[in-house]
Amino acid sequence: CRRSRRLARDDTEVGSALVRRELSAGGVVVRRLRRDWCVAAIRPGGKTVWALPKGLIAPGEDPAATAVREVKEETGVDSRLVEKLGDVRYVYTWEGERVFKVVSFYLFRYSGGRLGDIPPEHAHEVDATRWLPLDEAPRLLAYRSEQEMAARTRERLAAEAV
């Protein structure tokens, strides 16, 4: 069976290979704890690394709305959208299939709630939550693109108060 060269709406070409495309959005939630900026991090279910909350954009959903939803579902906290931080792009392989992924990250300011109060229907997605010191987040977060978003957030907060 040969794969058609015609691209489906959620497929794209990377080089000469046809790959599936995923669009996700996530958030960098910041707050001050004892005068220091901290960022909300999650340990995704079944993993041993710290990451930022993010998830797939539902059909017809605005990326910023996805980021708001994912932050609440995966951290339990309420937050206020400040601005878009940027997009990251990468290719990974899942069950033998190449996937081209774009993740849009947004900066949020914590507004309430308790970190770790995750709705029961999403509890399987996250094993742990933690406020990481923002100055250490670029070292503690597992994924380079998320380390870059934490560094960008640190620069943004240094430039002006959020």
Coordinates of N, CA, C and O in Angstrom, one line a residue:
C1 N 0.8 -1.2 0.0 CA 0.0 0.0 0.0 C 0.9 1.2 0.0 O 1.7 1.4 0.9
R2 N 0.7 2.1 -1.0 CA 1.5 3.3 -1.0 C 0.8 4.5 -0.4 O -0.4 4.6 -0.6
R3 N 1.5 5.3 0.2 CA 0.9 6.5 0.8 C 0.7 7.6 -0.3 O 1.6 7.8 -1.0
S4 N -0.4 8.2 -0.3 CA -0.7 9.3 -1.3 C 0.2 10.5 -1.0 O 0.5 10.8 0.1
R5 N 0.6 11.1 -2.1 CA 1.5 12.3 -1.9 C 0.6 13.6 -1.6 O 1.1 14.6 -1.2
R6 N -0.7 13.4 -1.7 CA -1.6 14.5 -1.3 C -1.6 14.7 0.2 O -1.7 13.7 0.9
L7 N -1.4 15.9 0.7 CA -1.3 16.1 2.1 C -2.7 16.3 2.8 O -3.5 17.0 2.3
A8 N -2.9 15.5 3.8 CA -4.1 15.7 4.6 C -4.0 17.0 5.4 O -2.9 17.6 5.6
R9 N -5.1 17.5 5.9 CA -5.1 18.8 6.6 C -4.1 18.8 7.8 O -3.5 19.8 8.1
D10 N -4.0 17.7 8.5 CA -3.1 17.6 9.6 C -1.7 17.0 9.3 O -1.0 16.6 10.2
D11 N -1.4 16.9 8.1 CA -0.1 16.4 7.6 C 0.7 17.5 7.0 O 0.2 18.5 6.5
T12 N 2.0 17.3 7.0 CA 2.9 18.3 6.4 C 4.1 17.5 5.9 O 4.3 16.4 6.2
E13 N 4.9 18.2 5.0 CA 6.1 17.6 4.5 C 7.3 18.2 5.2 O 7.4 19.4 5.4
V14 N 8.2 17.3 5.7 CA 9.4 17.8 6.3 C 10.5 17.1 5.5 O 10.6 15.8 5.5
G15 N 11.3 17.9 4.7 CA 12.2 17.3 3.8 C 11.4 16.6 2.7 O 10.5 17.1 2.1
S16 N 11.7 15.3 2.5 CA 10.9 14.5 1.5 C 10.0 13.5 2.1 O 9.4 12.8 1.5
A17 N 9.8 13.6 3.5 CA 9.0 12.6 4.2 C 7.6 13.3 4.5 O 7.6 14.4 4.9
L18 N 6.6 12.5 4.4 CA 5.3 12.9 4.9 C 5.2 12.6 6.4 O 5.5 11.5 6.8
V19 N 4.8 13.6 7.2 CA 4.7 13.4 8.6 C 3.4 14.0 9.1 O 2.8 14.9 8.5
R20 N 2.9 13.5 10.2 CA 1.7 14.0 10.9 C 2.1 15.3 11.6 O 3.2 15.5 12.0
R21 N 1.1 16.3 11.6 CA 1.4 17.5 12.3 C 0.5 17.6 13.5 O -0.7 17.3 13.5
E22 N 1.1 18.1 14.6 CA 0.3 18.4 15.8 C 0.5 19.8 16.2 O 1.6 20.4 16.1
L23 N -0.5 20.4 16.7 CA -0.5 21.8 17.2 C -0.9 21.7 18.7 O -1.9 21.2 19.1
S24 N 0.0 22.3 19.6 CA -0.3 22.3 21.0 C -0.1 23.7 21.5 O 0.5 24.6 20.8
A25 N -0.5 24.0 22.7 CA -0.3 25.2 23.4 C -0.1 25.0 24.9 O -0.6 24.0 25.5
G26 N 0.7 25.8 25.5 CA 1.0 25.6 26.9 C 1.3 27.0 27.6 O 1.3 28.0 26.9
G27 N 1.6 26.9 28.9 CA 1.8 28.1 29.6 C 3.0 28.1 30.6 O 3.3 27.0 31.1
V28 N 3.5 29.3 30.8 CA 4.5 29.5 31.8 C 3.8 30.4 32.8 O 3.6 31.6 32.6
V29 N 3.4 29.8 34.0 CA 2.7 30.5 35.0 C 3.7 30.9 36.1 O 4.4 30.1 36.6
V30 N 3.7 32.2 36.3 CA 4.7 32.8 37.3 C 3.9 33.4 38.5 O 2.8 33.9 38.4
R31 N 4.6 33.3 39.6 CA 4.2 34.0 40.8 C 5.4 34.3 41.7 O 6.4 33.7 41.5
R32 N 5.2 35.2 42.6 CA 6.3 35.5 43.6 C 6.0 34.7 44.8 O 4.9 34.7 45.4
L33 N 7.0 34.0 45.3 CA 7.0 33.4 46.6 C 8.3 33.8 47.4 O 9.4 33.6 46.9
R34 N 8.0 34.5 48.5 CA 9.2 35.0 49.3 C 10.1 35.9 48.4 O 11.3 35.7 48.4
R35 N 9.5 36.8 47.7 CA 10.2 37.8 46.9 C 10.8 37.2 45.6 O 11.3 37.9 44.8
D36 N 10.8 35.9 45.4 CA 11.4 35.3 44.2 C 10.4 34.8 43.2 O 9.3 34.3 43.6
W37 N 10.6 35.0 41.9 CA 9.7 34.5 40.9 C 9.8 33.0 40.8 O 10.9 32.4 40.9
C38 N 8.7 32.3 40.8 CA 8.6 30.9 40.6 C 7.7 30.6 39.4 O 6.9 31.4 39.0
V39 N 7.9 29.4 38.8 CA 7.1 28.9 37.7 C 6.5 27.6 38.0 O 7.1 26.7 38.7
A40 N 5.2 27.4 37.6 CA 4.5 26.2 37.9 C 5.0 25.1 36.9 O 5.0 25.3 35.7
A41 N 5.5 24.0 37.5 CA 5.9 22.9 36.6 C 5.2 21.6 37.0 O 4.6 21.5 38.1
I42 N 5.1 20.7 36.0 CA 4.5 19.4 36.2 C 5.4 18.3 35.9 O 6.4 18.4 35.2
R43 N 5.2 17.1 36.6 CA 5.8 15.9 36.2 C 4.8 15.1 35.5 O 3.9 14.5 36.2
P44 N 4.8 15.0 34.2 CA 3.8 14.3 33.4 C 3.7 12.8 33.9 O 4.7 12.2 34.3
G45 N 2.5 12.3 33.8 CA 2.2 10.9 34.2 C 3.2 9.9 33.6 O 3.4 9.9 32.4
G46 N 3.8 9.1 34.4 CA 4.8 8.1 34.0 C 6.1 8.5 33.6 O 7.0 7.7 33.2
K47 N 6.4 9.8 33.9 CA 7.8 10.3 33.5 C 8.4 10.8 34.8 O 7.8 11.0 35.8
T48 N 9.7 11.0 34.7 CA 10.5 11.5 35.9 C 11.1 12.9 35.7 O 12.1 13.2 36.3
V49 N 10.5 13.6 34.8 CA 11.1 14.9 34.4 C 10.1 16.0 34.8 O 8.9 15.8 34.9
W50 N 10.6 17.3 34.9 CA 9.8 18.4 35.1 C 9.6 19.1 33.7 O 10.5 19.2 32.9
A51 N 8.3 19.5 33.5 CA 7.9 20.1 32.3 C 6.9 21.2 32.5 O 6.4 21.4 33.7
L52 N 6.6 21.9 31.5 CA 5.5 23.0 31.5 C 4.2 22.4 31.1 O 4.2 21.5 30.3
P53 N 3.1 22.9 31.7 CA 1.8 22.3 31.2 C 1.5 22.7 29.8 O 1.7 23.9 29.3
K54 N 1.0 21.7 29.0 CA 0.7 22.0 27.6 C -0.2 20.8 27.1 O -0.2 19.8 27.7
G55 N -0.8 21.1 26.0 CA -1.7 20.0 25.4 C -2.1 20.4 24.0 O -1.9 21.5 23.5
L56 N -2.8 19.4 23.4 CA -3.2 19.6 22.0 C -4.3 20.6 21.9 O -5.2 20.7 22.8
I57 N -4.3 21.4 20.8 CA -5.3 22.3 20.5 C -6.5 21.6 19.9 O -6.3 20.9 18.9
A58 N -7.6 21.7 20.5 CA -8.8 21.1 20.0 C -9.3 21.7 18.7 O -9.0 22.9 18.4
P59 N -9.9 21.0 17.8 CA -10.4 21.6 16.5 C -11.2 22.8 16.8 O -12.1 22.8 17.6
G60 N -10.9 23.9 16.1 CA -11.6 25.2 16.3 C -11.3 26.0 17.5 O -11.8 27.1 17.7
E61 N -10.4 25.4 18.4 CA -10.0 26.1 19.6 C -8.9 27.1 19.4 O -8.0 26.8 18.6
D62 N -9.0 28.3 20.0 CA -7.9 29.3 19.9 C -6.7 28.8 20.7 O -6.9 28.3 21.8
P63 N -5.5 28.9 20.2 CA -4.3 28.4 21.0 C -4.2 29.0 22.4 O -3.8 28.3 23.3
A64 N -4.5 30.3 22.5 CA -4.5 30.9 23.9 C -5.5 30.3 24.8 O -5.2 30.0 26.0
A65 N -6.7 30.0 24.3 CA -7.7 29.3 25.1 C -7.2 27.9 25.5 O -7.5 27.4 26.6
T66 N -6.5 27.2 24.6 CA -6.0 25.9 24.9 C -5.0 26.0 26.0 O -5.0 25.2 27.0
A67 N -4.1 27.0 26.0 CA -3.1 27.2 27.0 C -3.8 27.5 28.4 O -3.4 26.9 29.4
V68 N -4.8 28.3 28.4 CA -5.6 28.6 29.6 C -6.1 27.3 30.2 O -6.0 27.0 31.4
R69 N -6.8 26.5 29.3 CA -7.4 25.2 29.7 C -6.3 24.2 30.2 O -6.5 23.6 31.3
E70 N -5.2 24.1 29.5 CA -4.2 23.1 29.9 C -3.5 23.5 31.2 O -3.3 22.6 32.1
V71 N -3.3 24.8 31.4 CA -2.7 25.2 32.7 C -3.6 24.9 33.9 O -3.2 24.3 34.9
K72 N -4.9 25.1 33.7 CA -5.9 24.8 34.8 C -6.0 23.3 35.0 O -5.9 22.8 36.1
E73 N -6.1 22.5 33.9 CA -6.2 21.1 34.0 C -5.0 20.4 34.6 O -5.1 19.4 35.4
E74 N -3.8 20.9 34.2 CA -2.6 20.1 34.6 C -1.9 20.7 35.9 O -1.1 20.0 36.5
T75 N -2.3 21.9 36.3 CA -1.7 22.5 37.6 C -2.7 22.7 38.7 O -2.3 22.7 39.8
G76 N -4.0 22.9 38.3 CA -5.0 23.3 39.3 C -5.1 24.7 39.6 O -6.0 25.1 40.4
V77 N -4.2 25.6 39.1 CA -4.2 27.0 39.5 C -5.0 27.8 38.5 O -5.1 27.4 37.3
D78 N -5.4 28.9 38.9 CA -6.0 29.9 38.1 C -5.0 30.9 37.7 O -4.1 31.2 38.5
S79 N -5.0 31.5 36.5 CA -4.0 32.4 36.1 C -4.6 33.4 35.0 O -5.7 33.2 34.5
R80 N -3.9 34.5 34.9 CA -4.3 35.5 33.9 C -3.3 35.6 32.8 O -2.1 35.6 33.0
L81 N -3.8 35.5 31.6 CA -3.0 35.6 30.4 C -2.3 36.9 30.3 O -3.0 38.0 30.4
V82 N -1.0 36.9 30.1 CA -0.2 38.2 29.9 C 0.1 38.4 28.4 O -0.3 39.4 27.9
E83 N 0.8 37.4 27.8 CA 1.1 37.6 26.4 C 1.7 36.3 25.9 O 2.0 35.4 26.6
K84 N 1.8 36.2 24.6 CA 2.4 35.1 23.9 C 3.9 35.2 24.0 O 4.5 36.3 23.8
L85 N 4.6 34.1 24.4 CA 6.0 34.1 24.5 C 6.7 33.7 23.2 O 7.8 34.1 22.9
G86 N 6.0 32.7 22.5 CA 6.6 32.3 21.2 C 6.2 30.9 20.9 O 5.5 30.2 21.7
D87 N 6.7 30.4 19.7 CA 6.4 29.0 19.3 C 7.7 28.3 19.2 O 8.8 28.8 19.0
V88 N 7.6 27.0 19.5 CA 8.7 26.0 19.3 C 8.2 25.0 18.3 O 7.1 24.6 18.3
R89 N 9.2 24.5 17.5 CA 8.9 23.5 16.5 C 9.9 22.4 16.6 O 11.1 22.6 16.8
Y90 N 9.4 21.2 16.5 CA 10.3 20.0 16.5 C 9.7 18.8 15.9 O 8.4 18.8 15.7
V91 N 10.5 17.8 15.5 CA 10.0 16.6 15.0 C 10.3 15.5 15.9 O 11.4 15.4 16.5
Y92 N 9.3 14.6 16.2 CA 9.6 13.4 17.0 C 9.0 12.2 16.4 O 8.2 12.3 15.4
T93 N 9.3 11.0 16.9 CA 8.7 9.8 16.4 C 7.8 9.1 17.4 O 8.3 9.0 18.6
W94 N 6.6 8.8 17.1 CA 5.7 8.1 17.9 C 5.2 6.9 17.3 O 4.6 6.9 16.2
E95 N 5.5 5.7 17.9 CA 5.0 4.4 17.3 C 5.4 4.3 15.8 O 4.6 3.9 15.0
G96 N 6.6 4.7 15.5 CA 7.2 4.5 14.2 C 6.8 5.6 13.2 O 7.2 5.6 12.0
E97 N 5.9 6.6 13.6 CA 5.5 7.6 12.8 C 6.1 9.0 13.1 O 6.2 9.3 14.3
R98 N 6.6 9.7 12.1 CA 7.2 11.0 12.4 C 6.1 12.0 12.6 O 5.1 12.1 11.9
V99 N 6.3 12.9 13.6 CA 5.3 13.9 13.9 C 6.0 15.3 14.0 O 7.0 15.4 14.7
F100 N 5.5 16.2 13.2 CA 6.0 17.6 13.3 C 5.1 18.4 14.2 O 3.9 18.4 14.0
K101 N 5.7 18.9 15.3 CA 4.9 19.5 16.4 C 5.3 21.0 16.5 O 6.4 21.4 16.4
V102 N 4.2 21.8 16.7 CA 4.4 23.2 16.9 C 3.7 23.5 18.3 O 2.5 23.1 18.4
V103 N 4.4 24.0 19.2 CA 3.8 24.4 20.5 C 3.9 25.9 20.7 O 5.0 26.5 20.7
S104 N 2.7 26.5 21.0 CA 2.7 27.9 21.3 C 2.7 28.1 22.8 O 1.8 27.5 23.4
F105 N 3.6 28.9 23.3 CA 3.7 29.1 24.7 C 3.3 30.5 25.1 O 3.6 31.5 24.4
Y106 N 2.5 30.6 26.2 CA 2.0 31.9 26.7 C 2.5 32.1 28.1 O 2.6 31.2 28.9
L107 N 2.7 33.4 28.4 CA 3.1 33.8 29.8 C 1.8 34.1 30.6 O 0.9 34.8 30.1
F108 N 1.7 33.5 31.8 CA 0.5 33.7 32.7 C 1.0 34.2 34.0 O 2.1 33.9 34.5
R109 N 0.2 35.0 34.7 CA 0.4 35.4 36.0 C -0.5 34.7 36.9 O -1.7 34.6 36.7
Y110 N 0.0 34.0 37.9 CA -0.9 33.3 38.9 C -1.9 34.2 39.5 O -1.6 35.3 39.9
S111 N -3.1 33.7 39.6 CA -4.2 34.5 40.2 C -4.9 33.9 41.4 O -5.7 34.5 42.1
G112 N -4.7 32.6 41.6 CA -5.4 31.9 42.7 C -5.3 30.4 42.5 O -4.9 29.8 41.5
G113 N -5.9 29.7 43.5 CA -5.9 28.3 43.5 C -4.7 27.7 44.2 O -3.7 28.4 44.5
R114 N -4.7 26.4 44.3 CA -3.6 25.6 44.9 C -3.0 24.7 43.9 O -3.6 23.9 43.3
L115 N -1.7 24.9 43.7 CA -0.9 24.0 42.8 C -1.1 22.6 43.2 O -0.9 22.2 44.4
G116 N -1.5 21.7 42.3 CA -1.7 20.3 42.5 C -3.2 19.9 42.7 O -3.5 18.8 42.8
D117 N -4.1 20.9 42.8 CA -5.5 20.6 42.9 C -6.0 20.4 41.5 O -6.7 21.2 40.9
I118 N -5.7 19.2 41.0 CA -6.0 18.8 39.6 C -7.4 18.2 39.6 O -7.6 17.3 40.4
P119 N -8.2 18.6 38.6 CA -9.5 17.9 38.5 C -9.3 16.4 38.3 O -8.4 15.9 37.6
P120 N -10.2 15.6 39.0 CA -10.0 14.1 38.9 C -9.9 13.5 37.5 O -9.1 12.6 37.3
E121 N -10.6 14.1 36.6 CA -10.6 13.6 35.2 C -9.3 13.8 34.5 O -9.0 13.2 33.5
H122 N -8.4 14.6 35.1 CA -7.1 14.9 34.5 C -5.9 14.4 35.4 O -4.8 14.6 35.0
A123 N -6.3 13.8 36.6 CA -5.2 13.4 37.5 C -4.2 12.4 36.9 O -3.1 12.4 37.3
H124 N -4.7 11.6 36.0 CA -3.8 10.6 35.4 C -2.7 11.2 34.5 O -1.7 10.6 34.2
E125 N -2.9 12.5 34.1 CA -2.0 13.1 33.2 C -0.7 13.7 33.9 O 0.3 13.9 33.3
V126 N -0.9 13.9 35.3 CA 0.2 14.5 36.0 C 0.5 13.7 37.3 O -0.4 13.5 38.1
D127 N 1.8 13.4 37.5 CA 2.2 12.7 38.7 C 2.5 13.6 39.9 O 2.3 13.3 41.0
A128 N 3.0 14.9 39.5 CA 3.4 15.8 40.6 C 3.4 17.2 40.0 O 3.5 17.4 38.8
T129 N 3.3 18.2 40.9 CA 3.4 19.6 40.5 C 4.3 20.3 41.5 O 4.5 19.8 42.6
R130 N 4.9 21.4 41.1 CA 5.9 22.1 41.9 C 6.1 23.5 41.4 O 6.1 23.7 40.2
W131 N 6.3 24.4 42.4 CA 6.7 25.7 42.0 C 8.3 25.7 42.0 O 8.9 25.4 43.0
L132 N 8.8 25.9 40.8 CA 10.3 25.9 40.6 C 10.8 27.3 40.6 O 10.1 28.2 40.0
P133 N 11.9 27.6 41.3 CA 12.4 29.0 41.2 C 12.7 29.3 39.7 O 13.4 28.5 39.0
L134 N 12.2 30.4 39.3 CA 12.4 30.8 37.8 C 13.9 30.9 37.4 O 14.2 30.5 36.3
D135 N 14.7 31.3 38.3 CA 16.1 31.4 38.0 C 16.7 30.0 37.8 O 17.7 29.9 37.1
E136 N 16.2 29.0 38.4 CA 16.7 27.6 38.2 C 15.9 26.8 37.1 O 16.3 25.7 36.7
A137 N 14.7 27.3 36.7 CA 13.9 26.6 35.8 C 14.6 26.2 34.5 O 14.4 25.1 34.0
P138 N 15.4 27.1 33.9 CA 16.1 26.7 32.7 C 17.0 25.5 32.9 O 17.3 24.7 31.9
R139 N 17.4 25.2 34.1 CA 18.3 24.0 34.4 C 17.4 22.8 34.8 O 17.7 21.7 34.5
L140 N 16.3 23.1 35.4 CA 15.5 22.0 36.0 C 14.5 21.4 35.0 O 14.1 20.2 35.1
L141 N 14.0 22.2 34.1 CA 13.0 21.7 33.1 C 13.8 20.8 32.1 O 14.9 21.0 31.8
A142 N 13.1 19.7 31.7 CA 13.8 18.7 30.9 C 14.0 19.0 29.5 O 14.9 18.5 28.9
Y143 N 13.1 19.7 28.9 CA 13.1 19.9 27.4 C 13.7 21.3 27.1 O 13.3 22.3 27.6
R144 N 14.6 21.3 26.1 CA 15.3 22.5 25.7 C 14.4 23.6 25.4 O 14.6 24.8 25.8
S145 N 13.3 23.3 24.6 CA 12.4 24.4 24.2 C 11.7 25.0 25.4 O 11.5 26.2 25.4
E146 N 11.4 24.2 26.4 CA 10.7 24.7 27.6 C 11.8 25.5 28.5 O 11.4 26.5 29.1
Q147 N 13.0 25.1 28.5 CA 14.1 25.8 29.1 C 14.2 27.2 28.5 O 14.4 28.2 29.2
E148 N 14.1 27.2 27.2 CA 14.2 28.5 26.5 C 13.0 29.4 26.8 O 13.2 30.6 27.0
M149 N 11.8 28.9 27.0 CA 10.6 29.7 27.4 C 10.8 30.2 28.8 O 10.4 31.3 29.1
A150 N 11.4 29.4 29.7 CA 11.6 29.9 31.0 C 12.7 31.0 31.0 O 12.5 32.0 31.7
A151 N 13.7 30.9 30.2 CA 14.7 31.9 30.1 C 14.1 33.2 29.5 O 14.4 34.3 30.0
R152 N 13.2 33.0 28.5 CA 12.5 34.2 27.9 C 11.7 34.9 28.9 O 11.6 36.1 29.0
T153 N 11.0 34.1 29.8 CA 10.1 34.6 30.8 C 11.0 35.4 31.8 O 10.6 36.5 32.2
R154 N 12.1 34.9 32.2 CA 13.0 35.6 33.1 C 13.5 36.9 32.6 O 13.4 37.9 33.3
E155 N 13.8 36.9 31.3 CA 14.2 38.2 30.6 C 13.0 39.2 30.6 O 13.2 40.4 30.8
R156 N 11.8 38.7 30.3 CA 10.6 39.5 30.2 C 10.4 40.2 31.6 O 10.0 41.3 31.7
L157 N 10.5 39.4 32.6 CA 10.2 39.9 34.0 C 11.3 40.9 34.4 O 11.0 41.8 35.2
A158 N 12.5 40.7 34.0 CA 13.6 41.6 34.3 C 13.4 42.9 33.6 O 13.7 44.0 34.1
A159 N 12.8 42.9 32.4 CA 12.6 44.1 31.6 C 11.5 45.0 32.2 O 11.6 46.2 32.1
E160 N 10.4 44.4 32.7 CA 9.4 45.2 33.3 C 8.5 44.3 34.2 O 8.4 43.1 34.0
A161 N 7.8 44.8 35.1 CA 7.0 44.0 36.1 C 5.8 43.5 35.3 O 5.2 44.2 34.5
V162 N 5.5 42.2 35.6 CA 4.3 41.6 35.1 C 3.1 41.8 36.0 O 3.2 41.7 37.2

